[in-house]
XYZ file of C-alpha atoms in Angstrom:
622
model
C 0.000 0.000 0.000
C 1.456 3.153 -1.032
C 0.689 6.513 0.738
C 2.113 9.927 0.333
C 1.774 12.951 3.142
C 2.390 16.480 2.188
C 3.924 18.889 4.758
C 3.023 22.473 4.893
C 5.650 23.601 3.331
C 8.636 22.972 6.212
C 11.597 20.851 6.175
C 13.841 19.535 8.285
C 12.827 17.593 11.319
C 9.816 19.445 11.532
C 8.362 18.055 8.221
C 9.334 14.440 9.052
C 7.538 14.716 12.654
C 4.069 15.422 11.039
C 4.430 12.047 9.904
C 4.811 10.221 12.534
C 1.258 10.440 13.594
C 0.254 8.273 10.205
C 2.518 5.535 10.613
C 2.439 2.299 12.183
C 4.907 -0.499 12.886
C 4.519 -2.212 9.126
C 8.272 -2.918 7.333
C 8.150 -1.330 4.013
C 10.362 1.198 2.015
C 10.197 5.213 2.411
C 10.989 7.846 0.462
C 12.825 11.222 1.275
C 11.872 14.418 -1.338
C 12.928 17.845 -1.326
C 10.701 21.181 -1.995
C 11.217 20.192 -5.631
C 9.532 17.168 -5.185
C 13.043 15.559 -6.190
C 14.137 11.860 -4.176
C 17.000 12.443 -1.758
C 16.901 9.014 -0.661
C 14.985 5.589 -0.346
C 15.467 3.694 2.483
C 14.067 0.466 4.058
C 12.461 -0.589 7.494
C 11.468 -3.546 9.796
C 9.576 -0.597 11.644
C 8.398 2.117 9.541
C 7.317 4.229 12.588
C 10.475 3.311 14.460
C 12.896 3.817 11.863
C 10.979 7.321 10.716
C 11.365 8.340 13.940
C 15.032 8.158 14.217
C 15.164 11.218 11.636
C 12.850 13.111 13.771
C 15.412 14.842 15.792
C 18.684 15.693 15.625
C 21.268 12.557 17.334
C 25.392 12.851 17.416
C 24.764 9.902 15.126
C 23.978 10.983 12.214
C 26.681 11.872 9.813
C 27.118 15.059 8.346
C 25.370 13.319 4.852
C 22.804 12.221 6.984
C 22.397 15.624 8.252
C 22.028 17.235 4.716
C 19.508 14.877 3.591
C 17.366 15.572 6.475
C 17.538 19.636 6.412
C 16.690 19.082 2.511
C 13.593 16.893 3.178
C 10.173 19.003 2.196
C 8.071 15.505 2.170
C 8.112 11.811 2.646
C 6.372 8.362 0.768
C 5.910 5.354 2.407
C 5.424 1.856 0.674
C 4.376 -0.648 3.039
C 5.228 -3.951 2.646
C 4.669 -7.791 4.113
C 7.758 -8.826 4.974
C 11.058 -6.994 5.796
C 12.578 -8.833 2.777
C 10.029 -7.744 0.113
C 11.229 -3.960 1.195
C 15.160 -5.065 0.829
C 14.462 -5.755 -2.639
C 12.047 -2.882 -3.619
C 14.216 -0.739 -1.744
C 17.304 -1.740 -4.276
C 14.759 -1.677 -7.582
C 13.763 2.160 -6.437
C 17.377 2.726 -5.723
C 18.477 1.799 -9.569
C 15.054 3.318 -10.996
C 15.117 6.704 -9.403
C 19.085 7.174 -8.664
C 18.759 9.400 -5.346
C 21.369 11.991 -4.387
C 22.272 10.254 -0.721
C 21.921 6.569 -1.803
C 24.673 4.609 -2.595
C 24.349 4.154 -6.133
C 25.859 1.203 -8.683
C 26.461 3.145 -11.767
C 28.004 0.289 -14.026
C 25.536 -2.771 -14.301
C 26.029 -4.567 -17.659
C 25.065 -7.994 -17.678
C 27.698 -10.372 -17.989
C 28.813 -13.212 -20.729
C 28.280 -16.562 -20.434
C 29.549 -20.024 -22.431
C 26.577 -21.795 -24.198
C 26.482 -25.353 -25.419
C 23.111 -25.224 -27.341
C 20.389 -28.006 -27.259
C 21.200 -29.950 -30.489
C 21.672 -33.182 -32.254
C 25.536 -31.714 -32.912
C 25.546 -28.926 -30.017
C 27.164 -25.526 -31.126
C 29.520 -23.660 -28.196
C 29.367 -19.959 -28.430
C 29.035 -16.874 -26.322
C 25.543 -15.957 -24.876
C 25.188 -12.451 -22.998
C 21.394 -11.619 -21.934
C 18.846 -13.881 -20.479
C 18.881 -17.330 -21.124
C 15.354 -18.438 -23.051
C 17.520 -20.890 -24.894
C 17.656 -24.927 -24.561
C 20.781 -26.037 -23.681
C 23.237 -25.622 -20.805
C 25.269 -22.308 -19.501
C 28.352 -21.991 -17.645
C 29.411 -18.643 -15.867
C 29.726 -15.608 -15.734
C 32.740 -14.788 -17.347
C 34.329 -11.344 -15.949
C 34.284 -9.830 -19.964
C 34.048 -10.586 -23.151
C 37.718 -11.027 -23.326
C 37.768 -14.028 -20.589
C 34.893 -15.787 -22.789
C 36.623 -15.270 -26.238
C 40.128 -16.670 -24.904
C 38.077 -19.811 -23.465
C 35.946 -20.353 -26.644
C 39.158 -20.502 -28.500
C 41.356 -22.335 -26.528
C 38.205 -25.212 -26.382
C 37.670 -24.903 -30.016
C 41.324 -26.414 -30.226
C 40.674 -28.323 -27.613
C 37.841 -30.316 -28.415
C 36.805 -29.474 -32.287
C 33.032 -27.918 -31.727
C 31.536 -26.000 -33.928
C 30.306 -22.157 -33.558
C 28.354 -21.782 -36.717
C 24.265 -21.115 -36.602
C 21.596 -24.273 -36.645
C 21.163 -22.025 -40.354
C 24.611 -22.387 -41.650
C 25.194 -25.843 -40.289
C 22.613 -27.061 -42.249
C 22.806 -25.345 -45.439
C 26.518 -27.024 -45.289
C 27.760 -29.291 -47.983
C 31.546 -29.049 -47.762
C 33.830 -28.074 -44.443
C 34.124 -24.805 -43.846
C 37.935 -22.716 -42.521
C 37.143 -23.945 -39.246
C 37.557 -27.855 -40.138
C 41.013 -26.773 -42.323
C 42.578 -25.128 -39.495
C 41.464 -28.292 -37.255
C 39.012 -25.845 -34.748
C 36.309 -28.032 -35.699
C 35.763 -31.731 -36.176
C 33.193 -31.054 -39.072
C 29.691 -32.465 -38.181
C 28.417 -30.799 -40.961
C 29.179 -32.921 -43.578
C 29.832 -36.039 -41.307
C 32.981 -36.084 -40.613
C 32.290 -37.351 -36.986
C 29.456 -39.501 -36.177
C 27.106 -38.003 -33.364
C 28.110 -40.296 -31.034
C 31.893 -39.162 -31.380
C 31.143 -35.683 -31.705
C 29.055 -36.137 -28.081
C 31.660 -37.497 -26.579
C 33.426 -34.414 -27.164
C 30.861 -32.115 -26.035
C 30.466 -34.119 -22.832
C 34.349 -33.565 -22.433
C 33.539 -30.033 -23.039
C 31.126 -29.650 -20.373
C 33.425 -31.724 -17.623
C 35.960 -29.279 -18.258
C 33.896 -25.967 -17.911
C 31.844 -28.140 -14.411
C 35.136 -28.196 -12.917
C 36.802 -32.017 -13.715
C 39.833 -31.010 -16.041
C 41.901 -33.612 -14.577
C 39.680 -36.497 -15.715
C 39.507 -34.865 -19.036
C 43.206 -34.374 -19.462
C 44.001 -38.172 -18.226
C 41.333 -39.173 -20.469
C 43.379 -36.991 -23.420
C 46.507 -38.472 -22.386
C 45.160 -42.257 -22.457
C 43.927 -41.942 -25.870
C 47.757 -40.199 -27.027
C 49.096 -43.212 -25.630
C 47.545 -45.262 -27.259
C 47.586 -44.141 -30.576
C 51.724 -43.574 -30.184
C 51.545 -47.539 -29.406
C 49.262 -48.155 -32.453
C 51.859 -45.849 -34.371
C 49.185 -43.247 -35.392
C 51.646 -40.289 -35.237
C 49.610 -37.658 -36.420
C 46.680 -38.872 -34.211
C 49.371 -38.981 -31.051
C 50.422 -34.986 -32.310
C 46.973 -33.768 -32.770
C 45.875 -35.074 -29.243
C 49.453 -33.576 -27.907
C 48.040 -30.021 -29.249
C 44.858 -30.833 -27.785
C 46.390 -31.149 -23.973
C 48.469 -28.149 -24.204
C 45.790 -26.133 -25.249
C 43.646 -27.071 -22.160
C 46.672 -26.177 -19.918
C 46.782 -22.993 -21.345
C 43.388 -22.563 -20.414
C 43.303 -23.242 -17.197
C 47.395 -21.032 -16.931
C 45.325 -17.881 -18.441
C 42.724 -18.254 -15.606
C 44.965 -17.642 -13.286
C 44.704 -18.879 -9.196
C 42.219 -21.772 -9.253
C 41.340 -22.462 -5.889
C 41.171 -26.409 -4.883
C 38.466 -25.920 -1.827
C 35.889 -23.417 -3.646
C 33.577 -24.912 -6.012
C 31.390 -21.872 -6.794
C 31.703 -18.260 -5.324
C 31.875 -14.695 -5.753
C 34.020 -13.065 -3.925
C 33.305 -9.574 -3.053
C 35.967 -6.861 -1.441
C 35.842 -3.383 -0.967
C 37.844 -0.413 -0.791
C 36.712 3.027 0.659
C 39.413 6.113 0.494
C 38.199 9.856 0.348
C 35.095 9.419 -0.638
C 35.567 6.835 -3.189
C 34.681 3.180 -3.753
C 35.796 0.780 -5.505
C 34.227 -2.899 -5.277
C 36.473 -5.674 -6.985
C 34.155 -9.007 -7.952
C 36.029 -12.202 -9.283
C 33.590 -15.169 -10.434
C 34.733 -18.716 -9.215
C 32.931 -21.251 -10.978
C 33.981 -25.129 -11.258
C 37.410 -24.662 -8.954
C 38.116 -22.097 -11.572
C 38.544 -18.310 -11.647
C 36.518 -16.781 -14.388
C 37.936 -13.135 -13.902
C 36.829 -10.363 -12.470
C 35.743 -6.781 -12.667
C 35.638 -3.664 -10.639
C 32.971 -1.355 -9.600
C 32.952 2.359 -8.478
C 29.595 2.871 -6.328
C 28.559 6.710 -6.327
C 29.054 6.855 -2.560
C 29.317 10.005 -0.061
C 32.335 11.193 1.664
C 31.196 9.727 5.402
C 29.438 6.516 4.553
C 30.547 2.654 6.437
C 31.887 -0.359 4.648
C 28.881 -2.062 5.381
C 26.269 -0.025 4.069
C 28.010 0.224 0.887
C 28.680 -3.216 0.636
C 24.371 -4.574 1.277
C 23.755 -1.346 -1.345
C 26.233 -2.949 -4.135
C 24.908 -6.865 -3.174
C 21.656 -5.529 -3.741
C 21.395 -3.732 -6.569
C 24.451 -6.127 -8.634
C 22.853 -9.327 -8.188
C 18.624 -7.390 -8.875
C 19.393 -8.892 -12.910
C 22.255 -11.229 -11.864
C 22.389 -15.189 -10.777
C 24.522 -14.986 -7.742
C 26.741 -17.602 -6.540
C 25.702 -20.305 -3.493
C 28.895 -18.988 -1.618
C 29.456 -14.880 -1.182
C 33.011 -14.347 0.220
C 32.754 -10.683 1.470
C 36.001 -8.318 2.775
C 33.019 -6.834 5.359
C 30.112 -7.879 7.118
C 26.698 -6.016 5.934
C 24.424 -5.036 8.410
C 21.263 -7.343 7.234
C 23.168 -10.234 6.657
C 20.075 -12.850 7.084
C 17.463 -10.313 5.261
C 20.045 -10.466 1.880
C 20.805 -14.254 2.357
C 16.845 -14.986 2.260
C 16.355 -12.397 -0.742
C 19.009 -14.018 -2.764
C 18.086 -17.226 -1.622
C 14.516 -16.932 -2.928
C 15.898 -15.634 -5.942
C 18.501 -18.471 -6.651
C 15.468 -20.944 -5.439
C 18.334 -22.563 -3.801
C 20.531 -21.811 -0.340
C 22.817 -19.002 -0.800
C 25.520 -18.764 2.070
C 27.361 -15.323 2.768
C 30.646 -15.395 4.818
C 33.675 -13.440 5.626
C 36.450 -16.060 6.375
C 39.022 -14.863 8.360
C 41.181 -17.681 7.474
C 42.546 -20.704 4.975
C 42.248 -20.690 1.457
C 38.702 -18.517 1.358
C 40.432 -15.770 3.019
C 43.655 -15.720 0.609
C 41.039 -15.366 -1.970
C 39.490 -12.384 -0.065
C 42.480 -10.585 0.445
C 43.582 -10.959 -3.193
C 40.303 -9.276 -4.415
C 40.872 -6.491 -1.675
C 44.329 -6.079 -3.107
C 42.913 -5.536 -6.346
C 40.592 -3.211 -5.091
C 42.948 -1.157 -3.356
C 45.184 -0.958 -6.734
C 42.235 -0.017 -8.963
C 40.853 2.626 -6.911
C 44.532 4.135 -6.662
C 44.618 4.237 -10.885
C 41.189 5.592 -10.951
C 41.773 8.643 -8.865
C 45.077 9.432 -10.335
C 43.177 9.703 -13.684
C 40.736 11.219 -11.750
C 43.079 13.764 -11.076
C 44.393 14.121 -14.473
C 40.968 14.954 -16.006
C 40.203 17.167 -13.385
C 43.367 19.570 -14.064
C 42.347 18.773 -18.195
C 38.675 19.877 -17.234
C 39.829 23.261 -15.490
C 42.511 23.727 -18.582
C 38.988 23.456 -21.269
C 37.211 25.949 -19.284
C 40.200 28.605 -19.110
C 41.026 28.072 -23.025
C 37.388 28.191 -24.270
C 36.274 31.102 -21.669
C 33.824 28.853 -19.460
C 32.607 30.039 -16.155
C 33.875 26.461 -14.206
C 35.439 23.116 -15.500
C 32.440 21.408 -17.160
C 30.921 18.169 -16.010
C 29.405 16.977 -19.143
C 30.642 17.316 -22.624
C 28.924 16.458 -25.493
C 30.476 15.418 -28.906
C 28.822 15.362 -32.078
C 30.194 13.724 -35.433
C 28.378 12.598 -38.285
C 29.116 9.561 -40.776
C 27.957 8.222 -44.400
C 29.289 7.331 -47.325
C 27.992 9.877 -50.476
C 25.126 10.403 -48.166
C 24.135 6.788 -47.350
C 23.204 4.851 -44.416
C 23.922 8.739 -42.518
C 23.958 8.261 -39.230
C 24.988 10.680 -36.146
C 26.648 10.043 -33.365
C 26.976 11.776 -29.664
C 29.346 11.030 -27.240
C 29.718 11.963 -23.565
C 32.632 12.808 -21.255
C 33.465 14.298 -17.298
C 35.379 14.276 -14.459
C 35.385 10.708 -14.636
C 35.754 9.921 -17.906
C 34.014 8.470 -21.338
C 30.228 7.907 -19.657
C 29.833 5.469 -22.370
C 26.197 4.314 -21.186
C 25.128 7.925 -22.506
C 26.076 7.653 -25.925
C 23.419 7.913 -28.428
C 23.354 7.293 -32.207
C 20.704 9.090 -34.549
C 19.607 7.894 -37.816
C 19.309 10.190 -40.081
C 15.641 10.530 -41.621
C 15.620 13.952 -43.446
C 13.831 13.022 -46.742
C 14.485 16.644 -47.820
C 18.033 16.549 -46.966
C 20.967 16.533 -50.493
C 23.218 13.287 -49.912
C 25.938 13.958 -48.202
C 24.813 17.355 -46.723
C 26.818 17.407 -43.571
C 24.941 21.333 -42.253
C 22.068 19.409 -42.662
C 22.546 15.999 -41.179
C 23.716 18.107 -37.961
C 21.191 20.265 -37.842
C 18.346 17.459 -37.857
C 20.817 15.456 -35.130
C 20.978 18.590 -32.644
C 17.483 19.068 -33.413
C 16.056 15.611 -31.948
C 18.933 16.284 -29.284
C 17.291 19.581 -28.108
C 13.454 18.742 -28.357
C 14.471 15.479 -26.475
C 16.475 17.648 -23.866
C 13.622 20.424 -23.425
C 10.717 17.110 -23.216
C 13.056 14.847 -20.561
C 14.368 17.664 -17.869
C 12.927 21.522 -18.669
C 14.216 22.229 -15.292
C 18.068 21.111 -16.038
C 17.946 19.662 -12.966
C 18.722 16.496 -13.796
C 22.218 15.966 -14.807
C 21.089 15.819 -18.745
C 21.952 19.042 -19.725
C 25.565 19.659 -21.511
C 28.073 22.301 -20.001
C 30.108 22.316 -23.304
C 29.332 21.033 -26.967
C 31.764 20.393 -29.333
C 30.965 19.866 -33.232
C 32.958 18.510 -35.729
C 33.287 21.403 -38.136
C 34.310 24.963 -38.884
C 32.454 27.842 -38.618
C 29.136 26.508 -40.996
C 28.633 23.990 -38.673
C 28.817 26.845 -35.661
C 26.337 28.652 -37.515
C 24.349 25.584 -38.583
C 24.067 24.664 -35.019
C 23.395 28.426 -33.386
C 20.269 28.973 -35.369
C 19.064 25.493 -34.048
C 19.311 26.745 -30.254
C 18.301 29.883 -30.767
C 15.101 28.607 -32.637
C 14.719 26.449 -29.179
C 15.669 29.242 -26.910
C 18.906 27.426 -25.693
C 21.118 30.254 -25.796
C 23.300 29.557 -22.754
C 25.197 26.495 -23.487
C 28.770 26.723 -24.517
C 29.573 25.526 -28.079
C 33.318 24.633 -29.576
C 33.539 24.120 -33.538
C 36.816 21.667 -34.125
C 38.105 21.764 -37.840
C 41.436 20.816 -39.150
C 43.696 23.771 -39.970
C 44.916 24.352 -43.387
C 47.021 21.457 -43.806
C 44.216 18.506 -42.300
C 46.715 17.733 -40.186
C 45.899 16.847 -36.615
C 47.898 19.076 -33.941
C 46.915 22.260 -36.394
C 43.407 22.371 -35.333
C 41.165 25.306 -35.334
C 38.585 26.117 -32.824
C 35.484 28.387 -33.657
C 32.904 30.108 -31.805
C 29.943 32.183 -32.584
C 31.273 35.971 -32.097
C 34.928 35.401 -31.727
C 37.885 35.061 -34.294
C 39.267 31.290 -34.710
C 42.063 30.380 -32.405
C 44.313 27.699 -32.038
C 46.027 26.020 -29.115
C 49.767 25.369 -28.374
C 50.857 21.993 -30.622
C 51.925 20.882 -27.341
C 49.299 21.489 -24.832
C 47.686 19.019 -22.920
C 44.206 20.655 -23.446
C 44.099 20.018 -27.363
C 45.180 16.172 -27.089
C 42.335 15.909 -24.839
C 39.995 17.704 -27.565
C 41.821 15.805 -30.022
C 40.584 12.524 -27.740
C 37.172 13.703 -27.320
C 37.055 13.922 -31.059
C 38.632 10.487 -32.051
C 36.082 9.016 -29.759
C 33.127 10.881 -31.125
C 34.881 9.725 -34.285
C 35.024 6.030 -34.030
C 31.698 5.859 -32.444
C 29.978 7.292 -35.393
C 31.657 5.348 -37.697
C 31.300 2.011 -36.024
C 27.157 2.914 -35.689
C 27.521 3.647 -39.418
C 29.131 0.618 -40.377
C 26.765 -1.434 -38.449
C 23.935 0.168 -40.000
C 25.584 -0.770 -43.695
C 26.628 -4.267 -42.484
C 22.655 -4.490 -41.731
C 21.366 -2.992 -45.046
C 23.986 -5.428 -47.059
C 22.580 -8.500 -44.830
C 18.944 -7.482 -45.092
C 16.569 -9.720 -47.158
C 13.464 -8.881 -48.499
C 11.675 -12.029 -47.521
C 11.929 -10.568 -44.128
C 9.516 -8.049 -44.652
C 6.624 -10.229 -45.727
C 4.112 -11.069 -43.589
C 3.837 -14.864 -42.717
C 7.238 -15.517 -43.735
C 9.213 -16.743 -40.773
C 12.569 -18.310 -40.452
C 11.056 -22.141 -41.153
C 9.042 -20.669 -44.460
C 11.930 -18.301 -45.483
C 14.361 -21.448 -45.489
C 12.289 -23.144 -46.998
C 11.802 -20.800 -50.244
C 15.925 -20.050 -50.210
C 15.944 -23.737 -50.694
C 13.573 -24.252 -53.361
C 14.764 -21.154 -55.153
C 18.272 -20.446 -54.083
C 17.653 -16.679 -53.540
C 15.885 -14.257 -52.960
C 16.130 -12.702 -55.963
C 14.872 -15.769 -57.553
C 12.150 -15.802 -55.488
C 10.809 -12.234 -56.972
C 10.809 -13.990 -60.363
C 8.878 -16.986 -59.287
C 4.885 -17.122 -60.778
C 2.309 -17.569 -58.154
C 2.204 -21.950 -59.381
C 5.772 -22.604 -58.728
C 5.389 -20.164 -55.539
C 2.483 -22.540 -54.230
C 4.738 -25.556 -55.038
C 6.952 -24.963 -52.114
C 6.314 -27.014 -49.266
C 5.104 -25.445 -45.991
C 3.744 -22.239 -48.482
C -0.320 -22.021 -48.766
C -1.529 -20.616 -51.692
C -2.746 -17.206 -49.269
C 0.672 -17.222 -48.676
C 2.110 -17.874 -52.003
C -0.507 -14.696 -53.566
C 0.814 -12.266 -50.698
C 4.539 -13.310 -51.509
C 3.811 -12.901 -55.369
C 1.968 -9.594 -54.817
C 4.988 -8.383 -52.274
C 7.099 -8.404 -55.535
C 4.927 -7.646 -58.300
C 3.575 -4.248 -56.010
C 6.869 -3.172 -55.880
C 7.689 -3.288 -59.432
């Protein structure tokens, strides 16, 4: 039940006393919101009375954050709930939903990869990110991409299985590069029976549960005995098969002998930083790891940032039966029966002060410690290169979010634009956007144009999503690839919106294209250049490059997708089995268009409604 109390317009401890007459001892989840009607922070309760009442007064308790947020607080929501559980977890979904200024907040929280051995007669092993709706057994997560790709193709070489689609595999009729390099035994075209070629799947799947021993003395059996049966090349190829299993498990680092499955968890707090360092043990094996920087406030405990991160990582995440954390939390048995439930099987959270679980512990901590150190060094660095943008482009402070436009085609073409975004901390590569061009009107090629429709969608968007500004959306500096037309281009655009305050940079390449020459233009002022060696224009020369690459990357993809496109897609009725089907019959698609209606009808799985909308698909169009 959700209920929501206005105060008479005070704040402060006064504001959060008028509720205390409403509440009752139900757990649920509350809200703190300032005259704005903005969320400062969401927080949950066994007690909603009890715990409200805590912030009803002032106590040499609460931290000088804790402080803040309650002199800000113009009105509360409460969300009651039936157990004290059920308000852990919609505490941690409201966290991630509505991002609150005095919560600790998980900004990076991409799903991670995992291996996939598919649910087929000959079983294709391939990379699977997302959620699994697939037949077929998983194993992970993998820390990255990376840590996936160097397993898939050390077990390619280890144990021949293919990574084509269910379509390619069966449109095969000769071996494809993979069978001539030996990283696949060719169950295509039968060059292993299915019993063979299971066999080596179930070897597979030993060595990713954990029992590379038994598959490595069951490798070395079989080179033994082909050496005594004198098949040399049999003998080699099984040789190459072992070492490349050994340099699997060498690239994954520590294994640890007592820890089946865990994650362990460690964190580091220094001024008002966090960094959280994960590693993924799966099967006695390390799986990598990754680190985290919580958004976290300059006076906050290890443990409360520790239950935040649990809660929010693992909202869209398996977690592991076995946490191994560096701190306690504070609701150890609330998160153990919320990730339990989740799981639908026990989950166990520990911190080991000793043996192996420990070591493991203290390794992720070190890690930890050494990440956060990097991070605020660079931290540092594009701090002093944020100050040195504002004093060479005239801005009132260092700005906290640049935007970088760049447009790509080719002769005007799959045109695409591209926006990329940068601050204190870096690339913020979650707020990159990519804009498909739709002018109709527009001349090929017209680059004025192109960015003018792009900043266009960018400023309706902007003036639609946060009219206040108070939001974090709005830009403190743009930068456009161009001279002086695509200033001007630009300028007319926010002045037809009434955005007349935001900073804007042209960057073109000086007379000679050359990069280190470039010229910087804004409306009213004279071009200028910077030193060849200043710091400040290789950092606009990186801001560039990356708005660069982005857009061309978005417009290659787009052209990749044109090239691949068929038009059998686009007809109604025709789905993958049908579409097969009439490749098959016809051998393209193009042959398809050419078909009359009788031969259309002749394919099987194709009705003759069908076969009249296919034939009338083509014939429409001309």
């Amino acid at each position: 039940m959700t209920k929501e109390i206005e105060a008479d317009k005070v704040t402060g401890y006064a504001c959060i006393q008028s509720y205390l007459k409403t509440l009752d001892s139900s757990p649920g989840v509350y809200r703190m919101l300032d005259a704005q009607a903005r969320v400062l922070y969401v927080g949950k309760a066994r007690n909603l009375r009890a715990r409200v009442s805590n912030y009803s007064r002032p106590s040499p308790q609460h931290s000088g954050r804790i402080a803040r947020m309650i002199s800000e607080t113009a009105s509360m929501m409460f969300l009651t709930t039936r157990t004290e559980t059920e308000a852990l977890l919609l505490e941690q979904n409201l966290i991630k939903q509505l991002k609150p200024r005095y919560n600790v907040l998980l900004r990076d929280d991409k799903s991670f990869p995992n291996i996939h051995v598919t649910d087929h007669a000959f079983p294709m092993i391939h990379k699977h990110r997302g959620a699994k709706k697939d037949k077929g057994a998983y194993y992970g997560p993998f820390a990255s991409a990376g840590a996936v790709n160097r397993t898939l193709n050390q077990l390619q070489r280890v144990f021949l299985l293919r990574n084509c689609s269910d379509a390619m595999f069966d449109s095969r009729t000769r071996p494809c590069l993979q069978y001539q390099i030996k990283r696949c035994s060719g169950p295509c075209v039968g060059k292993i029976s299915e019993a063979d070629y299971a066999e080596s799947v179930r070897d597979a799947e030993r060595f990713l549960s954990g029992k590379s021993t038994h598959v490595q003395e069951t490798l070395a059996k079989q080179m033994a005995q082909a050496s005594e049966e004198m098949e040399f090349e049999r003998a080699a190829a099984l040789r190459d098969r072992i070492r490349a299993l050994t340099q699997v498990q060498t690239a994954q680092g520590i294994n640890p002998r007592g820890v089946t499955e865990a994650d362990v968890i460690a964190l580091h707090l220094e001024k008002g930083q966090a960094c959280v360092q994960v590693f993924f043990i799966r099967a006695n094996q390390n799986w990598g790891n990754r680190d985290f920087y919580p958004r976290v406030g300059p006076d906050v405990e290890e443990a409360e940032v520790l239950e935040a991160f649990i809660g929010q990582f693992y909202d869209t995440k398996e977690p592991a039966r076995l946490l191994l954390l560096s701190h306690p939390i504070e609701n150890e048995d609330l998160m153990t029966e919320a990730l339990t439930g989740k799981l639908g099987r026990k989950v166990e959270i520990a911190v080991p002060r000793r043996g192996e679980k420990s070591e493991l512990v203290d390794g992720a901590l070190r890690n930890a410690k050494e990440s956060l150190a990097r991070r605020m060094a660079e931290t540092a660095t594009q701090t002093k290169l944020l100050r040195g943008l504002a004093e060479a482009f005239g801005l009132e402070a260092p700005p906290q979010r640049i935007e970088v436009y760049d447009n790509s085609h080719i002769q005007g073409t799959n045109a695409v634009g591209a926006m990329i975004v940068a601050g204190p901390d870096g690339f913020i590569k979650n707020q990159y956007r990519k804009f498909n061009i739709k002018g109709d009107e527009l001349t090929p090629g017209d680059d004025f144009g192109m960015m003018k429709e792009v900043l266009t969608r960018r400023f309706k968007r902007l003036l639609k999503d946060d009219p206040e500004r108070d939001k974090g959306l709005w830009p403190d500096l743009l930068l456009i690839d161009g001279g002086a037309g695509q200033v001007s281009a630009v300028r007319e655009i926010m002045t037809e919106y009434g955005v007349d305050d935001v900073p804007m940079v042209g960057v073109a390449k000086g007379v000679d294209r050359d990069a280190g020459k470039e010229e910087f233009h804004r409306s009213g002022t004279r071009p200028f250049a910077l030193r060849h060696n200043d710091p400040v224009l290789y950092f606009v020369q990186r801001l560039r490059d990356e708005a660069h690459r982005f857009a061309i990357g978005t417009h290659r993809a787009k052209r990749a997708k044109s090239q691949m496109a068929n038009p059998l897609d686009e007809i109604s009725g025709v789905g993958g089995a049908r579409k097969r089907a009439l490749l098959a019959h016809f051998g393209s698609a193009k042959a398809v268009s050419r078909a009359n209606l009788a031969d259309l009808k002749a394919v099987e799985g194709v009705s003759e409604a069908l076969a009249e909308r296919i034939y009338a698909f083509f014939h429409e169009k001309g």
